[in-house]
């Protein structure tokens, strides 16, 4: 088995020498580069709700989960409550102010529903540059500080299989 690994590595190095470094991937025309960022675990799944207190009560009082207090996030136009579920969380979102993006969501989804999924990354600036180079649209040119006090950026749902994706630097 070690011989096969060495043979494979030798073939990769030869391909790199022939095509120029970095080498081209076998299945695409994109160049392989050393990753300057890494994707991590799911941090949270966010749910928009028309009644954040009722939703928090359901998770706390009915299901027995640990639930945070409600916190305003004026830079994002939302109130947040976090429900802890082991190594991940559910983020409950409720509109804060007239221009809240969550109000737009609730206008279309009266009962609320899943709003976005948040995935951890170790270098948000490199992730943003790399994803832009691959044609993934960002919803802002710069990261913002999110509810956990860390840089976040959202990726366009049309580029992410119809799902709004948030990246958060850990």
Backbone as a printed PyTorch tensor [residue, N CA C, xyz], in Angstrom:
tensor([[[  0.8260,  -1.1980,   0.0000],
         [  0.0000,   0.0000,   0.0000],
         [  0.8650,   1.2560,   0.0000]],

        [[  1.9780,   1.2230,   0.7510],
         [  2.8740,   2.3790,   0.7810],
         [  3.4570,   2.6370,  -0.6060]],

        [[  3.7360,   1.5420,  -1.3420],
         [  4.2610,   1.6820,  -2.6990],
         [  3.2520,   2.4130,  -3.5870]],

        [[  1.9470,   2.0640,  -3.4490],
         [  0.9050,   2.7110,  -4.2570],
         [  0.8260,   4.2000,  -3.9140]],

        [[  0.9420,   4.5390,  -2.6350],
         [  0.8950,   5.9450,  -2.2260],
         [  2.0710,   6.7210,  -2.8130]],

        [[  3.2530,   6.1150,  -2.7580],
         [  4.4310,   6.7810,  -3.3080],
         [  4.3110,   6.9460,  -4.8180]],

        [[  3.7670,   5.9390,  -5.4840],
         [  3.5670,   6.0120,  -6.9230],
         [  2.5850,   7.1320,  -7.2660]],

        [[  1.5040,   7.2210,  -6.4990],
         [  0.5040,   8.2690,  -6.7300],
         [  1.1220,   9.6490,  -6.5400]],

        [[  1.8830,   9.8190,  -5.4590],
         [  2.5210,  11.1150,  -5.2030],
         [  3.5000,  11.4700,  -6.3130]],

        [[  4.2410,  10.4780,  -6.8060],
         [  5.1790,  10.7120,  -7.9020],
         [  4.4220,  11.1590,  -9.1540]],

        [[  3.2740,  10.5390,  -9.4240],
         [  2.4800,  10.9180, -10.5940],
         [  1.9670,  12.3530, -10.4510]],

        [[  1.5350,  12.7240,  -9.2510],
         [  1.0670,  14.0900,  -9.0130],
         [  2.2040,  15.0850,  -9.2470]],

        [[  3.3880,  14.7800,  -8.7130],
         [  4.5410,  15.6750,  -8.9050],
         [  4.8950,  15.7960, -10.3860]],

        [[  4.8650,  14.6760, -11.1210],
         [  5.1500,  14.7230, -12.5600],
         [  4.1170,  15.5630, -13.2940]],

        [[  2.8600,  15.3950, -12.9170],
         [  1.8000,  16.1900, -13.5410],
         [  2.0120,  17.6680, -13.2350]],

        [[  2.4010,  17.9880, -12.0190],
         [  2.6670,  19.3770, -11.6420],
         [  3.8050,  19.9490, -12.4710]],

        [[  4.8550,  19.1460, -12.6750],
         [  5.9970,  19.6060, -13.4600],
         [  5.6010,  19.8500, -14.9140]],

        [[  4.7720,  18.9830, -15.4710],
         [  4.3620,  19.0930, -16.8730],
         [  3.4220,  20.2750, -17.0960]],

        [[  2.4170,  20.4260, -16.2050],
         [  1.3900,  21.4480, -16.4020],
         [  1.7530,  22.7680, -15.7570]],

        [[  2.7890,  22.7680, -14.9350],
         [  3.1430,  23.9850, -14.2050],
         [  2.5260,  23.9470, -12.8280]],

        [[  3.1890,  24.5250, -11.8960],
         [  2.6880,  24.5050, -10.5280],
         [  1.8020,  25.7170, -10.3010]],

        [[  0.6790,  25.5950,  -9.6370],
         [  0.1180,  24.3710,  -9.1180],
         [ -0.5020,  23.5070, -10.2220]],

        [[ -0.6200,  22.2130,  -9.9740],
         [ -1.0900,  21.3070, -11.0240],
         [ -2.5980,  21.4290, -11.2210]],

        [[ -3.0650,  21.0000, -12.3680],
         [ -4.4930,  21.0400, -12.6520],
         [ -5.1630,  19.8060, -12.0750]],

        [[ -6.3570,  19.9820, -11.5990],
         [ -7.1230,  18.8580, -11.0530],
         [ -7.4850,  17.8960, -12.1780]],

        [[ -7.6600,  16.6320, -11.8350],
         [ -7.9890,  15.6260, -12.8420],
         [ -9.3940,  15.8160, -13.4040]],

        [[-10.3330,  16.2390, -12.5800],
         [-11.7250,  16.2730, -13.0000],
         [-12.2330,  17.6670, -13.3700]],

        [[-11.4140,  18.6980, -13.2320],
         [-11.8450,  20.0410, -13.6050],
         [-10.6840,  20.7600, -14.2610]],

        [[-10.9660,  21.9320, -14.7450],
         [ -9.8960,  22.7630, -15.2810],
         [ -9.3810,  23.7580, -14.2500]],

        [[ -9.9010,  23.6700, -13.0160],
         [ -9.4440,  24.5790, -11.9750],
         [ -8.1020,  24.1080, -11.4350]],

        [[ -7.2590,  25.0590, -11.1010],
         [ -5.9580,  24.7220, -10.5360],
         [ -6.1030,  24.3890,  -9.0630]],

        [[ -5.3380,  23.4000,  -8.6330],
         [ -5.2810,  23.0540,  -7.2160],
         [ -4.2910,  23.9830,  -6.5460]],

        [[ -4.6820,  24.5500,  -5.4210],
         [ -3.7680,  25.3980,  -4.6610],
         [ -3.7940,  24.9490,  -3.2160]],

        [[ -2.7820,  25.2930,  -2.5020],
         [ -2.7660,  24.9880,  -1.0770],
         [ -3.8710,  25.8070,  -0.4170]],

        [[ -4.6780,  25.1520,   0.3850],
         [ -5.7950,  25.8230,   1.0430],
         [ -5.2700,  26.8460,   2.0420]],

        [[ -5.7860,  28.0620,   1.9410],
         [ -5.4330,  29.1010,   2.9040],
         [ -6.5400,  29.2550,   3.9390]],

        [[ -7.5840,  28.4270,   3.7890],
         [ -8.6760,  28.4190,   4.7470],
         [ -9.2660,  27.0230,   4.7790]],

        [[ -9.9200,  26.7170,   5.8700],
         [-10.5390,  25.4050,   6.0420],
         [-11.9670,  25.5760,   6.5270]],

        [[-12.8320,  24.7170,   6.0330],
         [-14.2200,  24.6950,   6.4780],
         [-14.3000,  23.8480,   7.7430]],

        [[-15.1620,  24.2400,   8.6480],
         [-15.3190,  23.5180,   9.9090],
         [-16.6970,  22.9160,  10.0310]],

        [[-17.1920,  22.8960,  11.2400],
         [-18.4860,  22.2710,  11.5330],
         [-19.6360,  23.2590,  11.3640]],

        [[-20.8280,  22.7260,  11.4030],
         [-22.0100,  23.5890,  11.4300],
         [-22.0380,  24.2680,  12.7910]],

        [[-22.1010,  25.5880,  12.7830],
         [-22.1780,  26.3400,  14.0300],
         [-23.6280,  26.4110,  14.4990]],

        [[-24.5180,  26.7870,  13.5700],
         [-25.9310,  26.8470,  13.9220],
         [-26.8090,  26.7990,  12.6800]],

        [[-28.0630,  26.4790,  12.9250],
         [-29.1120,  26.5900,  11.9190],
         [-30.0390,  27.6840,  12.4460]],

        [[-30.3130,  28.6750,  11.5980],
         [-31.1230,  29.8100,  12.0310],
         [-32.5600,  29.6440,  11.5740]],

        [[-33.4720,  29.9450,  12.4900],
         [-34.8970,  29.8730,  12.2050],
         [-35.5220,  31.2330,  12.4750]],

        [[-36.2280,  31.7620,  11.4850],
         [-36.9800,  33.0030,  11.6820],
         [-38.2970,  32.6390,  12.3500]],

        [[-38.7190,  33.4570,  13.2900],
         [-39.9650,  33.1780,  13.9990],
         [-40.7270,  34.4770,  14.2400]],

        [[-42.0510,  34.4560,  14.0710],
         [-42.8320,  35.6610,  14.3420],
         [-42.9490,  35.9560,  15.8380]],

        [[-42.7250,  34.9330,  16.6910],
         [-42.8260,  35.1100,  18.1420],
         [-41.6280,  34.4200,  18.7960]],

        [[-40.5620,  35.1830,  19.0200],
         [-39.3150,  34.6140,  19.5290],
         [-39.4600,  34.0910,  20.9620]],

        [[-40.2940,  34.7440,  21.7700],
         [-40.4890,  34.2880,  23.1490],
         [-41.2070,  32.9420,  23.1740]],

        [[-42.2050,  32.7840,  22.3340],
         [-42.9370,  31.5120,  22.2430],
         [-42.0150,  30.4060,  21.7310]],

        [[-41.2040,  30.7110,  20.7170],
         [-40.2820,  29.7150,  20.1680],
         [-39.2420,  29.3250,  21.2170]],

        [[-38.6890,  30.3020,  21.9350],
         [-37.7000,  30.0150,  22.9760],
         [-38.3150,  29.1550,  24.0810]],

        [[-39.5480,  29.4640,  24.4510],
         [-40.2480,  28.6970,  25.4740],
         [-40.4370,  27.2410,  25.0460]],

        [[-40.7570,  27.0060,  23.7840],
         [-40.9330,  25.6470,  23.3030],
         [-39.6390,  24.8490,  23.4580]],

        [[-38.5060,  25.4290,  23.0510],
         [-37.2360,  24.7180,  23.1710],
         [-36.8210,  24.5300,  24.6360]],

        [[-37.0490,  25.5470,  25.4630],
         [-36.6400,  25.5000,  26.8710],
         [-37.6040,  24.6610,  27.7120]],

        [[-38.9050,  24.9990,  27.6630],
         [-39.8800,  24.4270,  28.5810],
         [-40.4500,  23.0870,  28.1250]],

        [[-40.5450,  22.8710,  26.8410],
         [-41.1110,  21.6220,  26.3280],
         [-40.0040,  20.6020,  26.0430]],

        [[-38.9320,  21.0400,  25.3710],
         [-37.8710,  20.1140,  24.9770],
         [-36.7150,  20.0470,  25.9810]],

        [[-36.6510,  21.0040,  26.9030],
         [-35.6270,  20.9680,  27.9480],
         [-34.2420,  21.4350,  27.5200]],

        [[-34.1580,  22.2040,  26.4480],
         [-32.8630,  22.6890,  25.9690],
         [-32.4240,  23.9160,  26.7660]],

        [[-31.1180,  24.1520,  26.7530],
         [-30.5640,  25.3680,  27.3480],
         [-30.7540,  26.4910,  26.3350]],

        [[-31.3920,  27.5740,  26.7610],
         [-31.7740,  28.6700,  25.8660],
         [-31.2370,  29.9830,  26.4270]],

        [[-30.6060,  30.7800,  25.5620],
         [-30.0540,  32.0720,  25.9850],
         [-31.1660,  33.1040,  26.1470]],

        [[-30.7910,  34.2330,  26.6840],
         [-31.6800,  35.3860,  26.7240],
         [-31.8100,  35.9630,  25.3150]],

        [[-32.8000,  36.7850,  25.1010],
         [-32.9770,  37.4790,  23.8200],
         [-32.0150,  38.6660,  23.7790]],

        [[-31.2810,  38.7720,  22.6460],
         [-30.3190,  39.8550,  22.4860],
         [-30.5960,  40.6150,  21.1960]],

        [[-30.6300,  41.9610,  21.2690],
         [-30.7600,  42.7460,  20.0350],
         [-29.4380,  42.7630,  19.2720]],

        [[-29.5200,  42.6700,  17.9580],
         [-28.3580,  42.7690,  17.0720],
         [-28.6560,  43.8970,  16.0720]],

        [[-28.5190,  45.1650,  16.5040],
         [-28.9310,  46.2890,  15.6610],
         [-28.2250,  46.3560,  14.3030]],

        [[-26.9710,  45.9090,  14.2260],
         [-26.2550,  45.9470,  12.9470],
         [-26.8520,  44.9870,  11.9200]],

        [[-27.5850,  43.9940,  12.3980],
         [-28.1830,  42.9990,  11.5100],
         [-29.7150,  43.1010,  11.4600]],

        [[-30.2930,  43.9740,  12.2780],
         [-31.7370,  44.1770,  12.2690],
         [-32.5250,  43.0070,  12.8350]],

        [[-31.9560,  42.3140,  13.8310],
         [-32.6360,  41.1460,  14.3980],
         [-32.4460,  41.0730,  15.9070]],

        [[-33.3670,  40.3500,  16.5420],
         [-33.1680,  39.8400,  17.8890],
         [-32.7300,  38.3910,  17.7170]],

        [[-31.8350,  37.9190,  18.5800],
         [-31.4160,  36.5260,  18.5130],
         [-31.5820,  35.8510,  19.8740]],

        [[-31.8850,  34.5730,  19.8000],
         [-31.8710,  33.6710,  20.9490],
         [-31.1590,  32.4160,  20.4650]],

        [[-30.2270,  31.9020,  21.2660],
         [-29.5220,  30.6850,  20.8900],
         [-29.9700,  29.5150,  21.7530]],

        [[-30.2690,  28.4200,  21.0830],
         [-30.6580,  27.1720,  21.7240],
         [-29.4620,  26.2310,  21.5840]],

        [[-28.9110,  25.7770,  22.7030],
         [-27.7330,  24.9170,  22.6630],
         [-28.1530,  23.4600,  22.5050]],

        [[-27.5350,  22.7940,  21.5290],
         [-27.8060,  21.3890,  21.2520],
         [-26.4620,  20.6700,  21.0830]],

        [[-25.7990,  20.3840,  22.1710],
         [-24.4930,  19.7410,  22.0830],
         [-23.4890,  20.6830,  21.4540]],

        [[-22.8590,  20.2460,  20.3530],
         [-21.8290,  21.0570,  19.7150],
         [-22.3770,  22.0340,  18.6820]],

        [[-23.6760,  22.0860,  18.5020],
         [-24.2500,  23.0380,  17.5580],
         [-25.3990,  23.7740,  18.2340]],

        [[-25.9580,  24.7160,  17.5420],
         [-27.0150,  25.5430,  18.1110],
         [-28.1230,  25.7780,  17.0780]],

        [[-29.2580,  26.1800,  17.5790],
         [-30.3070,  26.7590,  16.7500],
         [-30.3490,  28.2270,  17.1210]],

        [[-30.3620,  29.0820,  16.1080],
         [-30.4780,  30.5250,  16.3370],
         [-31.8970,  30.9220,  15.9710]],

        [[-32.6180,  31.4540,  16.9370],
         [-33.9560,  31.9810,  16.6810],
         [-33.8140,  33.4460,  16.3140]],

        [[-34.4710,  33.8580,  15.2420],
         [-34.3790,  35.2290,  14.7380],
         [-35.7500,  35.8770,  14.7310]],

        [[-35.7890,  37.1340,  15.1210],
         [-37.0130,  37.9200,  15.1210],
         [-36.6530,  39.3370,  14.6780]],

        [[-37.5440,  40.0020,  13.9330],
         [-37.2190,  41.3330,  13.4140],
         [-36.9310,  42.3550,  14.5040]],

        [[-35.9600,  43.2090,  14.2120],
         [-35.6380,  44.3720,  15.0460],
         [-35.6400,  45.5700,  14.1130]],

        [[-36.6500,  46.3880,  14.2100],
         [-36.7460,  47.5700,  13.3610],
         [-37.4800,  47.3100,  12.0560]],

        [[-37.8060,  48.4030,  11.3760],
         [-38.6190,  48.3400,  10.1580],
         [-37.8930,  47.7420,   8.9610]],

        [[-36.5860,  47.8450,   8.9290],
         [-35.8250,  47.3950,   7.7610],
         [-35.1590,  46.0410,   7.9810]],

        [[-35.6880,  45.2560,   8.8780],
         [-35.0990,  43.9630,   9.1900],
         [-35.2590,  42.9840,   8.0250]],

        [[-34.1750,  42.3140,   7.6320],
         [-34.2990,  41.2930,   6.5880],
         [-35.1740,  40.1280,   7.0440]],

        [[-35.2860,  39.9360,   8.3390],
         [-36.1320,  38.8560,   8.8520],
         [-37.6080,  39.1940,   8.6590]],

        [[-37.9600,  40.4820,   8.7220],
         [-39.3510,  40.8570,   8.4650],
         [-39.7290,  40.5170,   7.0330]],

        [[-38.8320,  40.7650,   6.0890],
         [-39.0920,  40.3890,   4.6900],
         [-39.3290,  38.8940,   4.5780]],

        [[-38.5170,  38.1060,   5.2770],
         [-38.6650,  36.6500,   5.2650],
         [-40.0180,  36.2480,   5.8460]],

        [[-40.3860,  36.8650,   6.9900],
         [-41.6560,  36.5180,   7.6370],
         [-42.8670,  36.9760,   6.8350]],

        [[-42.7230,  38.0550,   6.0640],
         [-43.8210,  38.4780,   5.1970],
         [-44.1530,  37.4030,   4.1680]],

        [[-43.1410,  36.6580,   3.7380],
         [-43.3250,  35.5840,   2.7550],
         [-43.6240,  34.2410,   3.4150]],

        [[-43.2340,  34.0880,   4.6920],
         [-43.3820,  32.8310,   5.4380],
         [-43.9940,  33.1590,   6.7970]],

        [[-45.3070,  33.2970,   6.8400],
         [-46.0040,  33.8100,   8.0310],
         [-45.7060,  33.0340,   9.3150]],

        [[-45.4950,  31.7310,   9.2150],
         [-45.2180,  30.9170,  10.4000],
         [-43.7360,  30.8660,  10.7480]],

        [[-42.9030,  31.4660,   9.9080],
         [-41.4620,  31.3960,  10.1100],
         [-40.8890,  30.1970,   9.3820]],

        [[-39.6650,  29.8450,   9.7140],
         [-39.0290,  28.6890,   9.0990],
         [-37.5230,  28.8320,   9.0790]],

        [[-36.8620,  27.8540,   8.4520],
         [-35.4150,  27.8800,   8.3860],
         [-34.9620,  29.0620,   7.5430]],

        [[-34.0660,  29.8640,   8.0750],
         [-33.5790,  31.0490,   7.3860],
         [-32.2090,  30.8280,   6.7590]],

        [[-31.2520,  30.2820,   7.5330],
         [-29.9040,  30.0350,   7.0060],
         [-29.1760,  28.9890,   7.8230]],

        [[-28.0600,  28.5480,   7.2860],
         [-27.1730,  27.6310,   7.9880],
         [-25.8180,  28.3300,   8.1140]],

        [[-25.2060,  28.2070,   9.2770],
         [-23.9180,  28.8550,   9.5400],
         [-22.8310,  27.7960,   9.6690]],

        [[-21.7730,  27.9680,   8.8880],
         [-20.6510,  27.0330,   8.8820],
         [-19.3960,  27.7780,   9.3160]],

        [[-18.6210,  27.1370,  10.1720],
         [-17.3870,  27.7500,  10.6630],
         [-16.2650,  27.6450,   9.6310]],

        [[-15.4400,  28.6830,   9.5680],
         [-14.2140,  28.6870,   8.7600],
         [-13.0940,  29.2520,   9.6270]],

        [[-11.8570,  28.8880,   9.2890],
         [-10.7380,  29.3620,  10.1110],
         [-10.1170,  30.6570,   9.6010]],

        [[-10.4720,  31.0890,   8.3840],
         [ -9.9300,  32.3360,   7.8390],
         [-10.9640,  32.9220,   6.8900]],

        [[-11.8020,  33.7810,   7.4040],
         [-12.9260,  34.2790,   6.6120],
         [-12.4780,  35.1230,   5.4190]],

        [[-11.4090,  35.9020,   5.5700],
         [-10.9520,  36.7350,   4.4560],
         [-10.4590,  35.8860,   3.2900]],

        [[ -9.6990,  34.8400,   3.5820],
         [ -9.2330,  33.9420,   2.5240],
         [-10.3990,  33.1650,   1.9190]],

        [[-11.3430,  32.7540,   2.7570],
         [-12.5220,  32.0490,   2.2460],
         [-13.2960,  32.9470,   1.2860]],

        [[-13.4580,  34.2120,   1.6440],
         [-14.1860,  35.1540,   0.7890],
         [-13.4840,  35.3300,  -0.5530]],

        [[-12.1660,  35.5210,  -0.5240],
         [-11.4090,  35.6770,  -1.7790],
         [-11.5260,  34.4340,  -2.6480]],

        [[-11.3490,  33.2790,  -2.0380],
         [-11.3890,  32.0170,  -2.7750],
         [-12.7750,  31.7700,  -3.3720]],

        [[-13.8110,  31.9620,  -2.5870],
         [-15.1680,  31.7100,  -3.0770],
         [-15.5430,  32.6790,  -4.1960]],

        [[-15.1520,  33.9470,  -4.0530],
         [-15.4000,  34.9160,  -5.1310],
         [-14.7050,  34.4880,  -6.4120]],

        [[-13.4760,  33.9780,  -6.2980],
         [-12.7430,  33.5460,  -7.4910],
         [-13.4110,  32.3380,  -8.1560]],

        [[-14.2290,  31.6220,  -7.3910],
         [-14.9360,  30.4510,  -7.9170],
         [-16.3680,  30.7800,  -8.3370]],

        [[-16.6990,  32.0700,  -8.3570],
         [-18.0130,  32.4850,  -8.8370],
         [-19.1210,  32.4670,  -7.8030]],

        [[-18.7810,  32.3360,  -6.5350],
         [-19.7970,  32.3790,  -5.4750],
         [-19.9630,  33.8320,  -5.0600]],

        [[-21.2010,  34.3260,  -5.1540],
         [-21.4730,  35.7180,  -4.7870],
         [-21.6120,  35.8660,  -3.2750]],

        [[-21.0200,  36.9230,  -2.7470],
         [-21.1410,  37.2790,  -1.3430],
         [-22.2110,  38.3570,  -1.2250]],

        [[-22.9490,  38.3650,  -0.1360],
         [-23.9860,  39.3730,   0.0370],
         [-23.4400,  40.6860,   0.5840]],

        [[-22.1540,  40.7200,   0.9160],
         [-21.4960,  41.9660,   1.2940],
         [-20.0300,  41.8610,   0.8890]],

        [[-19.4310,  42.9920,   0.6220],
         [-18.0250,  43.0030,   0.2060],
         [-17.0720,  42.7620,   1.3710]],

        [[-17.5000,  43.1000,   2.5620],
         [-16.6880,  42.9320,   3.7690],
         [-17.4560,  42.0740,   4.7600]],

        [[-16.7140,  41.3560,   5.6120],
         [-17.3740,  40.6260,   6.6920],
         [-17.8610,  41.6270,   7.7360]],

        [[-18.8410,  41.2140,   8.5120],
         [-19.3710,  42.0220,   9.6110],
         [-19.2120,  41.2180,  10.8920]],

        [[-19.3360,  41.8680,  12.0140],
         [-19.2930,  41.1630,  13.2910],
         [-20.6860,  40.6060,  13.5580]],

        [[-20.7480,  39.2860,  13.7900],
         [-22.0200,  38.6060,  13.9940],
         [-22.4180,  38.5310,  15.4580]],

        [[-23.4520,  37.7360,  15.7200],
         [-24.0310,  37.6210,  17.0560],
         [-23.0620,  37.0370,  18.0860]],

        [[-22.0680,  36.2820,  17.6380],
         [-21.0850,  35.7140,  18.5640],
         [-19.8590,  36.6060,  18.7250]],

        [[-19.8940,  37.8030,  18.1190],
         [-18.7610,  38.7170,  18.2130],
         [-17.6210,  38.3550,  17.2750]],

        [[-17.8950,  37.5280,  16.2710],
         [-16.8770,  37.0820,  15.3190],
         [-17.2650,  37.5110,  13.9130]],

        [[-16.2860,  37.6260,  13.0050],
         [-16.5990,  38.0260,  11.6250],
         [-17.4760,  36.9900,  10.9120]],

        [[-18.4850,  37.5010,  10.1900],
         [-19.3870,  36.6510,   9.4100],
         [-19.6030,  37.2580,   8.0290]],

        [[-19.9800,  36.4130,   7.0900],
         [-20.3840,  36.8550,   5.7570],
         [-21.4230,  35.8590,   5.2510]],

        [[-22.3630,  36.3440,   4.4430],
         [-23.3880,  35.4820,   3.8680],
         [-23.1000,  35.2520,   2.3940]],

        [[-23.3720,  34.0230,   1.9500],
         [-23.2090,  33.6390,   0.5520],
         [-24.5740,  33.6120,  -0.1180]],

        [[-24.6200,  34.0090,  -1.3880],
         [-25.8820,  34.0970,  -2.1110],
         [-26.5360,  32.7180,  -2.2240]],

        [[-27.8190,  32.6070,  -1.8530],
         [-28.4800,  31.3030,  -1.9130],
         [-28.5320,  30.6910,  -3.3200]],

        [[-28.5860,  31.5280,  -4.3440],
         [-28.6440,  30.9910,  -5.7070],
         [-27.3420,  30.2950,  -6.0980]],

        [[-26.2610,  30.5890,  -5.3780],
         [-24.9820,  29.9450,  -5.6390],
         [-24.7150,  28.7830,  -4.6810]],

        [[-25.6550,  28.5480,  -3.7530],
         [-25.4680,  27.5350,  -2.6990],
         [-26.6710,  26.5990,  -2.6250]],

        [[-27.1150,  26.1350,  -3.7720],
         [-28.2130,  25.1620,  -3.8320],
         [-29.5000,  25.6600,  -3.1800]],

        [[-29.7640,  26.9600,  -3.2790],
         [-31.0010,  27.5260,  -2.7560],
         [-30.9880,  27.7940,  -1.2710]],

        [[-29.8410,  27.6490,  -0.6150],
         [-29.7540,  27.8430,   0.8420],
         [-28.8820,  29.0610,   1.1340]],

        [[-29.3780,  29.9460,   1.9900],
         [-28.5730,  31.0650,   2.4710],
         [-27.5290,  30.4860,   3.4270]],

        [[-26.2550,  30.7010,   3.1290],
         [-25.1690,  30.1610,   3.9340],
         [-24.4120,  31.3240,   4.5800]],

        [[-24.1950,  31.2040,   5.8680],
         [-23.3890,  32.1680,   6.6130],
         [-22.0680,  31.4870,   6.9550]],

        [[-20.9700,  32.1770,   6.7370],
         [-19.6710,  31.6960,   7.1890],
         [-19.2780,  32.5130,   8.4090]],

        [[-18.7770,  31.8430,   9.4370],
         [-18.3280,  32.5190,  10.6500],
         [-16.9070,  32.0910,  10.9640]],

        [[-16.0300,  33.0630,  11.1710],
         [-14.6460,  32.7410,  11.5300],
         [-14.5800,  32.3020,  12.9840]],

        [[-13.8560,  31.2170,  13.2100],
         [-13.6920,  30.7330,  14.5910],
         [-12.2970,  31.0120,  15.0940]]])
